[in-house]
Amino acid sequence: MGLGHDTHRLVAGLPLILGGVRIEHSAGLEGHSDADVLLHALTDALLGAAGLGDIGELFPDTDPQYRGADSSLFLIEALRRIRAEGWQPVNLDCTIHAQRPKLSAMKPAIKLRLAELLGIPAGAVNVKAKTGERVGPVGREEAMCADAIVLIERMRAV
Ligand code: MG
């Protein structure tokens, strides 16, 4: 199993993308890529589960080719690498930490997109959302964070 965590700064007027889904909000996440904090945490969880390092080693934020990149590309490449090592994902649990907007209505769409990206049933994906209780960087709406944990298994035929 592998664990991932990520944080991005929240800036007024930027697009907000969480788990590959565009979310309507007055602010979005700042980063070298599209700053999808959930896909970054998930990519790190996959790489970690297979002992393949981390997202910063694979996709340096100093590399101009990743400027504004769709973070699903990072996830797809991480999956390709873990599959090349004979692994496949089994299930995923994740938590998005965001004071606003309320994400409950968006959770089903995020869940479906994550299942599609990972190639696993929607029932094997769980998406949780927490506020920051108005304290700390999340609670003050300065940042959003995400945690992800994935289980992987050996494919039957390698
Ligand atoms: Mg990141």
mmCIF file of C-alpha atoms and ligand atoms in Angstrom:
data_model
loop_
_atom_site.group_PDB
_atom_site.id
_atom_site.type_symbol
_atom_site.label_atom_id
_atom_site.label_comp_id
_atom_site.label_asym_id
_atom_site.label_seq_id
_atom_site.Cartn_x
_atom_site.Cartn_y
_atom_site.Cartn_z
ATOM 1 C CA MET A 1 0.000 0.000 0.000
ATOM 2 C CA GLY A 2 1.051 3.571 -0.561
ATOM 3 C CA LEU A 3 0.316 6.932 1.008
ATOM 4 C CA GLY A 4 0.218 10.355 -0.624
ATOM 5 C CA HIS A 5 -0.222 13.890 0.652
ATOM 6 C CA ASP A 6 -0.164 17.251 -1.121
ATOM 7 C CA THR A 7 -0.797 20.951 -0.471
ATOM 8 C CA HIS A 8 -1.365 23.841 -2.891
ATOM 9 C CA ARG A 9 -1.928 27.528 -2.293
ATOM 10 C CA LEU A 10 -5.391 28.899 -3.049
ATOM 11 C CA VAL A 11 -5.467 32.030 -5.228
ATOM 12 C CA ALA A 12 -8.491 34.107 -6.263
ATOM 13 C CA GLY A 13 -9.503 33.805 -9.892
ATOM 14 C CA LEU A 14 -7.634 30.608 -10.777
ATOM 15 C CA PRO A 15 -9.513 27.527 -12.036
ATOM 16 C CA LEU A 16 -10.133 24.857 -9.385
ATOM 17 C CA ILE A 17 -9.588 21.247 -10.470
ATOM 18 C CA LEU A 18 -9.921 18.421 -7.949
ATOM 19 C CA GLY A 19 -9.572 14.776 -8.925
ATOM 20 C CA GLY A 20 -9.666 15.725 -12.595
ATOM 21 C CA VAL A 21 -12.999 17.532 -12.205
ATOM 22 C CA ARG A 22 -13.429 21.284 -12.748
ATOM 23 C CA ILE A 23 -15.176 22.793 -9.688
ATOM 24 C CA GLU A 24 -16.982 26.150 -9.789
ATOM 25 C CA HIS A 25 -15.371 28.425 -7.169
ATOM 26 C CA SER A 26 -14.061 31.975 -6.807
ATOM 27 C CA ALA A 27 -10.502 30.706 -6.246
ATOM 28 C CA GLY A 28 -8.297 27.911 -7.519
ATOM 29 C CA LEU A 29 -5.014 26.206 -6.747
ATOM 30 C CA GLU A 30 -1.655 27.623 -7.750
ATOM 31 C CA GLY A 31 1.126 25.404 -9.047
ATOM 32 C CA HIS A 32 3.452 24.610 -11.919
ATOM 33 C CA SER A 33 0.935 22.144 -13.396
ATOM 34 C CA ASP A 34 -2.861 22.471 -13.119
ATOM 35 C CA ALA A 35 -2.246 22.070 -9.333
ATOM 36 C CA ASP A 36 -4.777 19.249 -8.892
ATOM 37 C CA VAL A 37 -3.909 18.541 -5.272
ATOM 38 C CA LEU A 38 -5.920 15.297 -5.176
ATOM 39 C CA LEU A 39 -4.368 13.778 -8.308
ATOM 40 C CA HIS A 40 -0.912 14.703 -6.986
ATOM 41 C CA ALA A 41 -1.591 12.922 -3.676
ATOM 42 C CA LEU A 42 -2.964 9.918 -5.564
ATOM 43 C CA THR A 43 0.023 9.795 -7.934
ATOM 44 C CA ASP A 44 2.377 9.794 -4.934
ATOM 45 C CA ALA A 45 0.327 7.056 -3.252
ATOM 46 C CA LEU A 46 0.600 4.829 -6.358
ATOM 47 C CA LEU A 47 4.317 5.437 -6.741
ATOM 48 C CA GLY A 48 4.829 4.830 -3.034
ATOM 49 C CA ALA A 49 2.901 1.552 -3.067
ATOM 50 C CA ALA A 50 5.194 0.180 -5.769
ATOM 51 C CA GLY A 51 8.378 1.639 -4.284
ATOM 52 C CA LEU A 52 8.875 3.912 -7.295
ATOM 53 C CA GLY A 53 9.725 7.219 -5.642
ATOM 54 C CA ASP A 54 7.589 10.350 -5.806
ATOM 55 C CA ILE A 55 5.902 12.744 -8.207
ATOM 56 C CA GLY A 56 8.611 15.396 -7.815
ATOM 57 C CA GLU A 57 11.295 12.990 -9.034
ATOM 58 C CA LEU A 58 9.258 11.947 -12.076
ATOM 59 C CA PHE A 59 7.853 15.329 -13.037
ATOM 60 C CA PRO A 60 10.111 18.128 -11.717
ATOM 61 C CA ASP A 61 8.306 21.456 -11.262
ATOM 62 C CA THR A 62 11.331 23.109 -12.873
ATOM 63 C CA ASP A 63 10.610 21.316 -16.179
ATOM 64 C CA PRO A 64 8.868 23.705 -18.612
ATOM 65 C CA GLN A 65 7.034 20.831 -20.346
ATOM 66 C CA TYR A 66 4.855 20.381 -17.232
ATOM 67 C CA ARG A 67 3.785 24.041 -16.989
ATOM 68 C CA GLY A 68 -0.008 24.067 -16.802
ATOM 69 C CA ALA A 69 -0.033 20.287 -17.384
ATOM 70 C CA ASP A 70 -3.199 18.249 -16.895
ATOM 71 C CA SER A 71 -2.309 16.272 -13.753
ATOM 72 C CA SER A 72 -4.131 13.196 -15.066
ATOM 73 C CA LEU A 73 -1.039 12.779 -17.273
ATOM 74 C CA PHE A 74 1.069 12.329 -14.111
ATOM 75 C CA LEU A 75 -1.348 9.741 -12.782
ATOM 76 C CA ILE A 76 -1.458 7.862 -16.096
ATOM 77 C CA GLU A 77 2.355 7.751 -16.245
ATOM 78 C CA ALA A 78 2.568 6.544 -12.623
ATOM 79 C CA LEU A 79 0.047 3.796 -13.463
ATOM 80 C CA ARG A 80 2.040 2.813 -16.531
ATOM 81 C CA ARG A 81 5.139 2.474 -14.366
ATOM 82 C CA ILE A 82 3.502 0.414 -11.637
ATOM 83 C CA ARG A 83 1.892 -1.862 -14.259
ATOM 84 C CA ALA A 84 5.292 -2.313 -15.910
ATOM 85 C CA GLU A 85 6.472 -3.625 -12.524
ATOM 86 C CA GLY A 86 3.566 -6.117 -12.464
ATOM 87 C CA TRP A 87 1.189 -4.224 -10.147
ATOM 88 C CA GLN A 88 -2.397 -3.023 -10.468
ATOM 89 C CA PRO A 89 -4.499 -0.835 -8.146
ATOM 90 C CA VAL A 90 -7.164 -2.511 -5.988
ATOM 91 C CA ASN A 91 -8.850 0.332 -4.108
ATOM 92 C CA LEU A 92 -8.376 3.939 -3.106
ATOM 93 C CA ASP A 93 -9.441 6.056 -0.160
ATOM 94 C CA CYS A 94 -8.801 9.782 -0.163
ATOM 95 C CA THR A 95 -9.627 12.990 1.710
ATOM 96 C CA ILE A 96 -9.792 16.517 0.315
ATOM 97 C CA HIS A 97 -9.221 19.277 2.880
ATOM 98 C CA ALA A 98 -11.003 22.469 1.767
ATOM 99 C CA GLN A 99 -12.847 25.100 3.793
ATOM 100 C CA ARG A 100 -14.912 26.092 0.767
ATOM 101 C CA PRO A 101 -16.638 25.289 -1.530
ATOM 102 C CA LYS A 102 -18.782 22.553 -0.084
ATOM 103 C CA LEU A 103 -17.727 19.451 -2.027
ATOM 104 C CA SER A 104 -20.483 16.999 -1.116
ATOM 105 C CA ALA A 105 -22.290 17.519 -4.435
ATOM 106 C CA MET A 106 -19.061 17.014 -6.387
ATOM 107 C CA LYS A 107 -17.911 13.847 -4.659
ATOM 108 C CA PRO A 108 -19.759 11.434 -7.006
ATOM 109 C CA ALA A 109 -18.214 13.036 -10.120
ATOM 110 C CA ILE A 110 -14.735 12.982 -8.572
ATOM 111 C CA LYS A 111 -15.187 9.364 -7.547
ATOM 112 C CA LEU A 112 -16.225 8.335 -11.079
ATOM 113 C CA ARG A 113 -13.308 10.172 -12.657
ATOM 114 C CA LEU A 114 -10.793 8.602 -10.254
ATOM 115 C CA ALA A 115 -12.235 5.128 -10.906
ATOM 116 C CA GLU A 116 -12.002 5.742 -14.656
ATOM 117 C CA LEU A 117 -8.394 6.949 -14.422
ATOM 118 C CA LEU A 118 -7.365 3.994 -12.241
ATOM 119 C CA GLY A 119 -9.322 1.414 -14.259
ATOM 120 C CA ILE A 120 -11.106 0.075 -11.167
ATOM 121 C CA PRO A 121 -14.830 -0.080 -10.230
ATOM 122 C CA ALA A 122 -16.365 3.050 -8.693
ATOM 123 C CA GLY A 123 -17.149 0.923 -5.634
ATOM 124 C CA ALA A 124 -13.411 0.588 -5.031
ATOM 125 C CA VAL A 125 -12.985 4.373 -4.735
ATOM 126 C CA ASN A 126 -13.930 6.459 -1.718
ATOM 127 C CA VAL A 127 -13.758 10.261 -1.631
ATOM 128 C CA LYS A 128 -14.057 12.206 1.618
ATOM 129 C CA ALA A 129 -14.076 15.954 2.181
ATOM 130 C CA LYS A 130 -13.192 17.883 5.340
ATOM 131 C CA THR A 131 -13.195 21.578 6.158
ATOM 132 C CA GLY A 132 -10.343 23.105 8.134
ATOM 133 C CA GLU A 133 -12.718 24.185 10.918
ATOM 134 C CA ARG A 134 -11.718 27.792 10.093
ATOM 135 C CA VAL A 135 -8.233 27.347 11.589
ATOM 136 C CA GLY A 136 -4.857 26.791 9.919
ATOM 137 C CA PRO A 137 -4.045 27.337 6.224
ATOM 138 C CA VAL A 138 -7.020 25.242 5.056
ATOM 139 C CA GLY A 139 -9.480 26.854 7.451
ATOM 140 C CA ARG A 140 -8.310 30.353 6.491
ATOM 141 C CA GLU A 141 -8.746 29.424 2.794
ATOM 142 C CA GLU A 142 -5.057 29.948 2.064
ATOM 143 C CA ALA A 143 -4.583 26.379 0.826
ATOM 144 C CA MET A 144 -6.164 23.035 0.049
ATOM 145 C CA CYS A 145 -4.638 19.669 0.924
ATOM 146 C CA ALA A 146 -5.344 16.085 -0.028
ATOM 147 C CA ASP A 147 -4.481 12.679 1.376
ATOM 148 C CA ALA A 148 -4.690 9.409 -0.536
ATOM 149 C CA ILE A 149 -4.006 5.791 0.251
ATOM 150 C CA VAL A 150 -4.059 3.017 -2.349
ATOM 151 C CA LEU A 151 -3.760 -0.735 -2.205
ATOM 152 C CA ILE A 152 -2.060 -2.484 -5.121
ATOM 153 C CA GLU A 153 -1.806 -6.186 -5.959
ATOM 154 C CA ARG A 154 0.247 -8.380 -8.221
ATOM 155 C CA MET A 155 -1.440 -8.968 -11.562
ATOM 156 C CA ARG A 156 -2.151 -12.640 -12.220
ATOM 157 C CA ALA A 157 -0.289 -12.684 -15.516
ATOM 158 C CA VAL A 158 2.886 -10.619 -15.628
HETATM 159 MG MG MG B 1 1.262 19.166 -5.991
#
